[in-house]
PDB file of C-alpha atoms in Angstrom:
ATOM      1  CA  MET A  64     -91.759 -73.100  69.115  1.00 50.00           C
ATOM      2  CA  ASP A  65     -88.215 -74.362  69.353  1.00 53.00           C
ATOM      3  CA  HIS A  66     -88.571 -77.438  71.571  1.00 50.00           C
ATOM      4  CA  GLU A  67     -84.931 -77.596  72.658  1.00 51.00           C
ATOM      5  CA  HIS A  68     -84.808 -73.902  73.558  1.00 53.00           C
ATOM      6  CA  CYS A  69     -88.042 -74.065  75.549  1.00 51.00           C
ATOM      7  CA  SER A  70     -86.944 -77.196  77.387  1.00 50.00           C
ATOM      8  CA  LYS A  71     -83.843 -75.385  78.604  1.00 57.00           C
ATOM      9  CA  GLU A  72     -85.935 -72.444  79.817  1.00 63.00           C
ATOM     10  CA  ARG A  73     -88.446 -74.612  81.726  1.00 74.00           C
ATOM     11  CA  SER A  74     -88.098 -77.379  84.255  1.00 85.00           C
ATOM     12  CA  ALA A  75     -89.182 -80.882  83.280  1.00 89.00           C
ATOM     13  CA  SER A  76     -92.199 -80.787  85.606  1.00 90.00           C
ATOM     14  CA  LEU A  77     -93.326 -77.411  84.275  1.00 91.00           C
ATOM     15  CA  ASP A  78     -92.905 -78.602  80.712  1.00 92.00           C
ATOM     16  CA  LEU A  79     -95.000 -81.685  81.521  1.00 93.00           C
ATOM     17  CA  LEU A  80     -97.758 -79.541  83.028  1.00 93.00           C
ATOM     18  CA  LEU A  81     -97.813 -77.335  79.941  1.00 94.00           C
ATOM     19  CA  ARG A  82     -98.126 -80.387  77.692  1.00 94.00           C
ATOM     20  CA  PHE A  83    -100.936 -81.720  79.874  1.00 95.00           C
ATOM     21  CA  GLN A  84    -102.722 -78.364  79.752  1.00 94.00           C
ATOM     22  CA  ARG A  85    -102.495 -78.260  75.959  1.00 94.00           C
ATOM     23  CA  LEU A  86    -103.753 -81.827  75.765  1.00 94.00           C
ATOM     24  CA  LEU A  87    -106.871 -80.905  77.765  1.00 93.00           C
ATOM     25  CA  VAL A  88    -107.527 -77.898  75.540  1.00 92.00           C
ATOM     26  CA  SER A  89    -107.060 -79.924  72.356  1.00 92.00           C
ATOM     27  CA  LYS A  90    -109.529 -82.558  73.576  1.00 91.00           C
ATOM     28  CA  LEU A  91    -112.155 -79.876  74.257  1.00 89.00           C
ATOM     29  CA  TYR A  92    -111.612 -77.962  71.032  1.00 86.00           C
ATOM     30  CA  PRO A  93    -114.470 -78.723  68.620  1.00 77.00           C
ATOM     31  CA  GLY A  94    -113.610 -80.790  65.570  1.00 65.00           C
ATOM     32  CA  ASP A  95    -115.054 -80.732  62.082  1.00 49.00           C
ATOM     33  CA  CYS A  96    -117.811 -83.265  62.777  1.00 46.00           C
ATOM     34  CA  VAL A  97    -121.369 -82.241  61.965  1.00 43.00           C
ATOM     35  CA  GLY A  98    -124.754 -83.421  63.073  1.00 42.00           C
ATOM     36  CA  GLN A  99    -124.217 -83.318  66.844  1.00 48.00           C
ATOM     37  CA  VAL A 100    -127.312 -82.411  68.833  1.00 49.00           C
ATOM     38  CA  PRO A 101    -126.826 -78.979  70.476  1.00 53.00           C
ATOM     39  CA  ASN A 102    -126.101 -78.928  74.228  1.00 60.00           C
ATOM     40  CA  THR A 103    -125.498 -82.682  74.332  1.00 74.00           C
ATOM     41  CA  TYR A 104    -121.988 -83.822  75.143  1.00 80.00           C
ATOM     42  CA  SER A 105    -120.425 -87.245  75.350  1.00 85.00           C
ATOM     43  CA  PRO A 106    -119.367 -88.590  78.765  1.00 88.00           C
ATOM     44  CA  ASP A 107    -115.743 -88.501  77.607  1.00 88.00           C
ATOM     45  CA  LEU A 108    -116.004 -84.801  76.729  1.00 87.00           C
ATOM     46  CA  LEU A 109    -117.671 -83.996  80.044  1.00 88.00           C
ATOM     47  CA  GLY A 110    -114.919 -85.954  81.778  1.00 91.00           C
ATOM     48  CA  VAL A 111    -112.254 -83.827  80.106  1.00 91.00           C
ATOM     49  CA  GLY A 112    -114.180 -80.707  81.104  1.00 90.00           C
ATOM     50  CA  SER A 113    -114.282 -81.893  84.713  1.00 91.00           C
ATOM     51  CA  LEU A 114    -110.560 -82.591  84.588  1.00 93.00           C
ATOM     52  CA  LEU A 115    -109.918 -79.091  83.235  1.00 93.00           C
ATOM     53  CA  LYS A 116    -111.873 -77.655  86.167  1.00 92.00           C
ATOM     54  CA  LYS A 117    -109.825 -79.620  88.689  1.00 94.00           C
ATOM     55  CA  TYR A 118    -106.593 -78.650  86.941  1.00 94.00           C
ATOM     56  CA  THR A 119    -107.618 -74.971  86.899  1.00 93.00           C
ATOM     57  CA  ALA A 120    -108.575 -75.115  90.581  1.00 93.00           C
ATOM     58  CA  LEU A 121    -105.175 -76.521  91.566  1.00 94.00           C
ATOM     59  CA  LEU A 122    -103.359 -74.007  89.382  1.00 94.00           C
ATOM     60  CA  CYS A 123    -105.340 -71.081  90.799  1.00 93.00           C
ATOM     61  CA  THR A 124    -104.716 -72.291  94.345  1.00 93.00           C
ATOM     62  CA  HIS A 125    -100.970 -72.344  93.755  1.00 93.00           C
ATOM     63  CA  ILE A 126    -100.936 -68.932  92.058  1.00 93.00           C
ATOM     64  CA  GLY A 127    -103.215 -67.530  94.761  1.00 93.00           C
ATOM     65  CA  ASP A 128    -100.639 -68.594  97.358  1.00 93.00           C
ATOM     66  CA  ILE A 129     -97.647 -67.281  95.409  1.00 93.00           C
ATOM     67  CA  LEU A 130     -98.865 -63.834  94.313  1.00 93.00           C
ATOM     68  CA  PRO A 131     -99.481 -62.311  97.780  1.00 94.00           C
ATOM     69  CA  VAL A 132     -95.947 -63.281  98.814  1.00 94.00           C
ATOM     70  CA  ALA A 133     -94.552 -61.958  95.536  1.00 94.00           C
ATOM     71  CA  THR A 134     -96.477 -58.699  95.981  1.00 93.00           C
ATOM     72  CA  SER A 135     -95.169 -58.276  99.525  1.00 94.00           C
ATOM     73  CA  ILE A 136     -91.551 -58.672  98.428  1.00 94.00           C
ATOM     74  CA  ALA A 137     -91.955 -56.642  95.229  1.00 92.00           C
ATOM     75  CA  SER A 138     -93.373 -53.666  97.144  1.00 91.00           C
ATOM     76  CA  THR A 139     -89.995 -53.126  98.837  1.00 90.00           C
ATOM     77  CA  SER A 140     -88.340 -51.412  95.873  1.00 88.00           C
ATOM     78  CA  HIS A 141     -88.208 -51.313  92.089  1.00 86.00           C
ATOM     79  CA  ARG A 142     -85.213 -53.634  92.144  1.00 88.00           C
ATOM     80  CA  HIS A 143     -87.164 -56.143  94.211  1.00 91.00           C
ATOM     81  CA  PHE A 144     -90.082 -55.856  91.776  1.00 90.00           C
ATOM     82  CA  ALA A 145     -87.784 -56.605  88.835  1.00 90.00           C
ATOM     83  CA  GLU A 146     -86.304 -59.655  90.567  1.00 92.00           C
ATOM     84  CA  VAL A 147     -89.694 -60.987  91.669  1.00 92.00           C
ATOM     85  CA  SER A 148     -91.161 -60.412  88.202  1.00 91.00           C
ATOM     86  CA  HIS A 149     -88.361 -62.483  86.696  1.00 91.00           C
ATOM     87  CA  VAL A 150     -89.098 -65.343  89.088  1.00 91.00           C
ATOM     88  CA  VAL A 151     -92.866 -65.148  88.565  1.00 91.00           C
ATOM     89  CA  ASP A 152     -92.392 -65.029  84.800  1.00 89.00           C
ATOM     90  CA  GLY A 153     -90.686 -68.419  84.900  1.00 89.00           C
ATOM     91  CA  ASP A 154     -93.207 -69.910  87.338  1.00 88.00           C
ATOM     92  CA  LEU A 155     -96.680 -71.307  86.697  1.00 89.00           C
ATOM     93  CA  THR A 156     -98.036 -67.753  86.808  1.00 91.00           C
ATOM     94  CA  GLY A 157     -95.977 -66.610  83.840  1.00 91.00           C
ATOM     95  CA  ILE A 158     -95.981 -69.782  81.740  1.00 92.00           C
ATOM     96  CA  LEU A 159     -99.175 -71.748  82.325  1.00 93.00           C
ATOM     97  CA  LEU A 160    -101.681 -69.050  83.297  1.00 94.00           C
ATOM     98  CA  PRO A 161    -101.473 -66.750  80.216  1.00 93.00           C
ATOM     99  CA  GLU A 162    -101.869 -69.635  77.779  1.00 94.00           C
ATOM    100  CA  LEU A 163    -104.660 -71.167  79.865  1.00 94.00           C
ATOM    101  CA  VAL A 164    -106.633 -67.910  79.879  1.00 93.00           C
ATOM    102  CA  VAL A 165    -106.276 -67.475  76.106  1.00 93.00           C
ATOM    103  CA  SER A 166    -107.229 -71.118  75.540  1.00 93.00           C
ATOM    104  CA  ILE A 167    -110.328 -70.868  77.721  1.00 91.00           C
ATOM    105  CA  VAL A 168    -111.426 -67.693  75.938  1.00 90.00           C
ATOM    106  CA  LEU A 169    -110.965 -69.504  72.619  1.00 91.00           C
ATOM    107  CA  LEU A 170    -112.946 -72.522  73.839  1.00 90.00           C
ATOM    108  CA  LEU A 171    -115.644 -70.232  75.181  1.00 88.00           C
ATOM    109  CA  SER A 172    -116.026 -68.581  71.781  1.00 88.00           C
ATOM    110  CA  LYS A 173    -116.258 -71.978  70.080  1.00 86.00           C
ATOM    111  CA  ASN A 174    -118.465 -73.830  72.561  1.00 84.00           C
ATOM    112  CA  ALA A 175    -119.857 -71.665  75.345  1.00 85.00           C
ATOM    113  CA  GLY A 176    -122.243 -74.341  76.563  1.00 84.00           C
ATOM    114  CA  LEU A 177    -119.516 -76.894  77.164  1.00 84.00           C
ATOM    115  CA  MET A 178    -117.305 -74.391  78.990  1.00 86.00           C
ATOM    116  CA  GLN A 179    -120.166 -73.346  81.241  1.00 84.00           C
ATOM    117  CA  GLU A 180    -120.809 -77.017  81.929  1.00 84.00           C
ATOM    118  CA  ALA A 181    -117.141 -77.521  82.829  1.00 85.00           C
ATOM    119  CA  GLY A 182    -117.185 -74.592  85.268  1.00 86.00           C
ATOM    120  CA  ALA A 183    -113.513 -73.648  84.979  1.00 85.00           C
ATOM    121  CA  ILE A 184    -114.034 -69.970  84.149  1.00 86.00           C
ATOM    122  CA  PRO A 185    -115.261 -68.707  87.570  1.00 88.00           C
ATOM    123  CA  LEU A 186    -112.131 -70.138  89.178  1.00 89.00           C
ATOM    124  CA  LEU A 187    -109.948 -67.692  87.257  1.00 89.00           C
ATOM    125  CA  ALA A 188    -111.896 -64.694  88.559  1.00 87.00           C
ATOM    126  CA  GLY A 189    -110.422 -65.251  92.012  1.00 87.00           C
ATOM    127  CA  LEU A 190    -106.976 -64.359  90.684  1.00 89.00           C
ATOM    128  CA  LEU A 191    -107.930 -60.924  89.358  1.00 89.00           C
ATOM    129  CA  GLU A 192    -107.451 -59.102  92.647  1.00 89.00           C
ATOM    130  CA  HIS A 193    -104.056 -60.734  93.283  1.00 91.00           C
ATOM    131  CA  LEU A 194    -102.857 -59.961  89.754  1.00 90.00           C
ATOM    132  CA  ASP A 195    -104.121 -56.391  89.972  1.00 89.00           C
ATOM    133  CA  ARG A 196    -102.264 -55.733  93.228  1.00 90.00           C
ATOM    134  CA  PHE A 197     -99.032 -57.088  91.806  1.00 91.00           C
ATOM    135  CA  ASN A 198     -99.313 -55.179  88.521  1.00 88.00           C
ATOM    136  CA  HIS A 199     -99.963 -51.917  90.354  1.00 88.00           C
ATOM    137  CA  LEU A 200     -96.417 -52.118  91.740  1.00 88.00           C
ATOM    138  CA  ALA A 201     -94.867 -51.913  88.267  1.00 85.00           C
ATOM    139  CA  PRO A 202     -92.561 -48.887  87.812  1.00 79.00           C
ATOM    140  CA  GLY A 203     -94.124 -46.305  85.509  1.00 72.00           C
ATOM    141  CA  LYS A 204     -97.622 -47.648  86.091  1.00 68.00           C
ATOM    142  CA  GLU A 205     -99.041 -44.202  86.994  1.00 67.00           C
ATOM    143  CA  ARG A 206     -97.448 -42.635  83.920  1.00 63.00           C
ATOM    144  CA  ASP A 207     -98.875 -45.342  81.671  1.00 63.00           C
ATOM    145  CA  ASP A 208    -102.313 -44.936  83.231  1.00 63.00           C
ATOM    146  CA  ASN A 209    -102.202 -41.174  82.703  1.00 62.00           C
ATOM    147  CA  GLU A 210    -101.245 -41.644  79.057  1.00 60.00           C
ATOM    148  CA  ASP A 211    -104.094 -44.099  78.577  1.00 59.00           C
ATOM    149  CA  LEU A 212    -106.565 -41.735  80.223  1.00 59.00           C
ATOM    150  CA  ALA A 213    -105.359 -38.760  78.173  1.00 57.00           C
ATOM    151  CA  TRP A 214    -106.489 -40.390  74.936  1.00 55.00           C
ATOM    152  CA  PRO A 215    -108.776 -40.227  73.155  1.00 54.00           C
ATOM    153  CA  GLY A 216    -109.076 -36.473  73.496  1.00 51.00           C
ATOM    154  CA  ILE A 217    -112.204 -34.391  73.002  1.00 47.00           C
ATOM    155  CA  MET A 218    -112.533 -32.336  69.849  1.00 44.00           C
ATOM    156  CA  GLY A 219    -113.385 -28.756  70.735  1.00 41.00           C
ATOM    157  CA  SER A 220    -113.646 -25.361  69.076  1.00 40.00           C
ATOM    158  CA  PHE A 221    -110.751 -22.990  69.681  1.00 39.00           C
ATOM    159  CA  PHE A 222    -112.550 -19.860  68.536  1.00 40.00           C
ATOM    160  CA  THR A 223    -116.129 -20.187  69.725  1.00 43.00           C
ATOM    161  CA  GLY A 224    -115.281 -21.826  73.041  1.00 45.00           C
ATOM    162  CA  GLN A 225    -118.418 -23.902  72.780  1.00 46.00           C
ATOM    163  CA  SER A 226    -118.463 -26.891  75.110  1.00 45.00           C
ATOM    164  CA  CYS A 227    -120.166 -30.136  74.267  1.00 45.00           C
ATOM    165  CA  ARG A 228    -123.358 -30.423  76.258  1.00 46.00           C
ATOM    166  CA  ASN A 229    -124.174 -34.009  75.507  1.00 48.00           C
ATOM    167  CA  ASN A 230    -122.404 -37.160  74.440  1.00 47.00           C
ATOM    168  CA  GLU A 231    -123.825 -36.995  70.923  1.00 50.00           C
ATOM    169  CA  GLU A 232    -121.793 -33.832  70.232  1.00 59.00           C
ATOM    170  CA  VAL A 233    -118.477 -35.352  71.343  1.00 63.00           C
ATOM    171  CA  THR A 234    -116.001 -36.552  68.713  1.00 77.00           C
ATOM    172  CA  LEU A 235    -113.191 -38.743  70.025  1.00 84.00           C
ATOM    173  CA  ILE A 236    -109.738 -38.234  68.562  1.00 86.00           C
ATOM    174  CA  ARG A 237    -107.036 -40.867  68.994  1.00 86.00           C
ATOM    175  CA  LYS A 238    -103.413 -39.885  69.484  1.00 87.00           C
ATOM    176  CA  ALA A 239    -102.496 -41.554  66.191  1.00 86.00           C
ATOM    177  CA  ASP A 240    -105.231 -39.562  64.417  1.00 86.00           C
ATOM    178  CA  LEU A 241    -103.803 -36.300  65.720  1.00 88.00           C
ATOM    179  CA  GLU A 242    -100.246 -37.198  64.743  1.00 88.00           C
ATOM    180  CA  ASN A 243    -101.298 -38.286  61.237  1.00 88.00           C
ATOM    181  CA  HIS A 244    -103.377 -35.124  60.787  1.00 88.00           C
ATOM    182  CA  ASN A 245    -100.453 -32.910  61.721  1.00 87.00           C
ATOM    183  CA  LYS A 246     -98.095 -34.841  59.435  1.00 88.00           C
ATOM    184  CA  ASP A 247    -100.450 -34.064  56.545  1.00 85.00           C
ATOM    185  CA  GLY A 248    -100.125 -30.318  57.168  1.00 83.00           C
ATOM    186  CA  GLY A 249    -102.810 -29.831  59.792  1.00 85.00           C
ATOM    187  CA  PHE A 250    -102.327 -28.123  63.126  1.00 86.00           C
ATOM    188  CA  TRP A 251    -104.226 -29.834  65.923  1.00 88.00           C
ATOM    189  CA  THR A 252    -103.121 -29.383  69.518  1.00 88.00           C
ATOM    190  CA  VAL A 253    -104.310 -30.673  72.884  1.00 88.00           C
ATOM    191  CA  ILE A 254    -105.142 -28.428  75.834  1.00 86.00           C
ATOM    192  CA  ASP A 255    -106.600 -29.978  78.999  1.00 82.00           C
ATOM    193  CA  GLY A 256    -107.742 -33.090  77.167  1.00 83.00           C
ATOM    194  CA  LYS A 257    -109.485 -31.198  74.351  1.00 86.00           C
ATOM    195  CA  VAL A 258    -108.284 -31.186  70.753  1.00 88.00           C
ATOM    196  CA  TYR A 259    -108.212 -27.786  69.035  1.00 87.00           C
ATOM    197  CA  ASP A 260    -107.658 -26.951  65.363  1.00 86.00           C
ATOM    198  CA  ILE A 261    -105.469 -23.829  65.311  1.00 83.00           C
ATOM    199  CA  LYS A 262    -104.524 -23.963  61.634  1.00 80.00           C
ATOM    200  CA  ASP A 263    -106.346 -20.729  60.786  1.00 76.00           C
ATOM    201  CA  PHE A 264    -104.936 -19.001  63.868  1.00 72.00           C
ATOM    202  CA  GLN A 265    -101.450 -20.044  62.776  1.00 69.00           C
ATOM    203  CA  THR A 266    -101.708 -18.121  59.502  1.00 65.00           C
ATOM    204  CA  GLN A 267    -103.056 -15.000  61.233  1.00 64.00           C
ATOM    205  CA  SER A 268    -100.715 -15.029  64.209  1.00 58.00           C
ATOM    206  CA  LEU A 269     -98.165 -12.208  64.467  1.00 59.00           C
ATOM    207  CA  THR A 270     -96.112 -14.110  67.018  1.00 58.00           C
ATOM    208  CA  GLY A 271     -94.873 -16.740  64.611  1.00 58.00           C
ATOM    209  CA  ASN A 272     -94.909 -20.508  64.757  1.00 61.00           C
ATOM    210  CA  SER A 273     -92.335 -20.842  67.531  1.00 63.00           C
ATOM    211  CA  ILE A 274     -94.789 -19.897  70.298  1.00 64.00           C
ATOM    212  CA  LEU A 275     -97.526 -22.088  68.824  1.00 63.00           C
TER     213      LEU A 275
END
């Protein structure tokens, strides 16, 4: 990261908090030492874990106070949502929280026992509802959700009309799979969430390809 550029984008206090957060994570990240007895941690390491919990609690408290207000203002209009999103993106919510979540997931994958001992993870769960409410105000959210729900489609038979009666008979087709198949000369199409192969029907059709 370009230090000078980032310093201009962030306030000095926010930059200091980010450095402190990274310092905590680096102290908890396991080194290359071998021979440590499992599930036994030094007092210094437990102290850092306790400090991470306190830091996470304070951060979540601040974000938990900010997001309901941001959601209330953002719900006024799309323009308000854009303005509020810009402010939130430069606040603790947009700078510290994403990196903290990724770091905790990384630490959890490396040393689950230590992270459970620290107890910082449950504190983040309290933010899910606030974040979900704010994100649901995003313009185009319903369209994006519909696109996500439309794929993968269900492979069906165009001619026999047979429906899949159990999950074992269902083949899931991703949107990219369909597009790649059609680029290679195939002719798959989607009707009501089901994927049909109409290649043979295309060659027999008297109506031409325009209708298909």
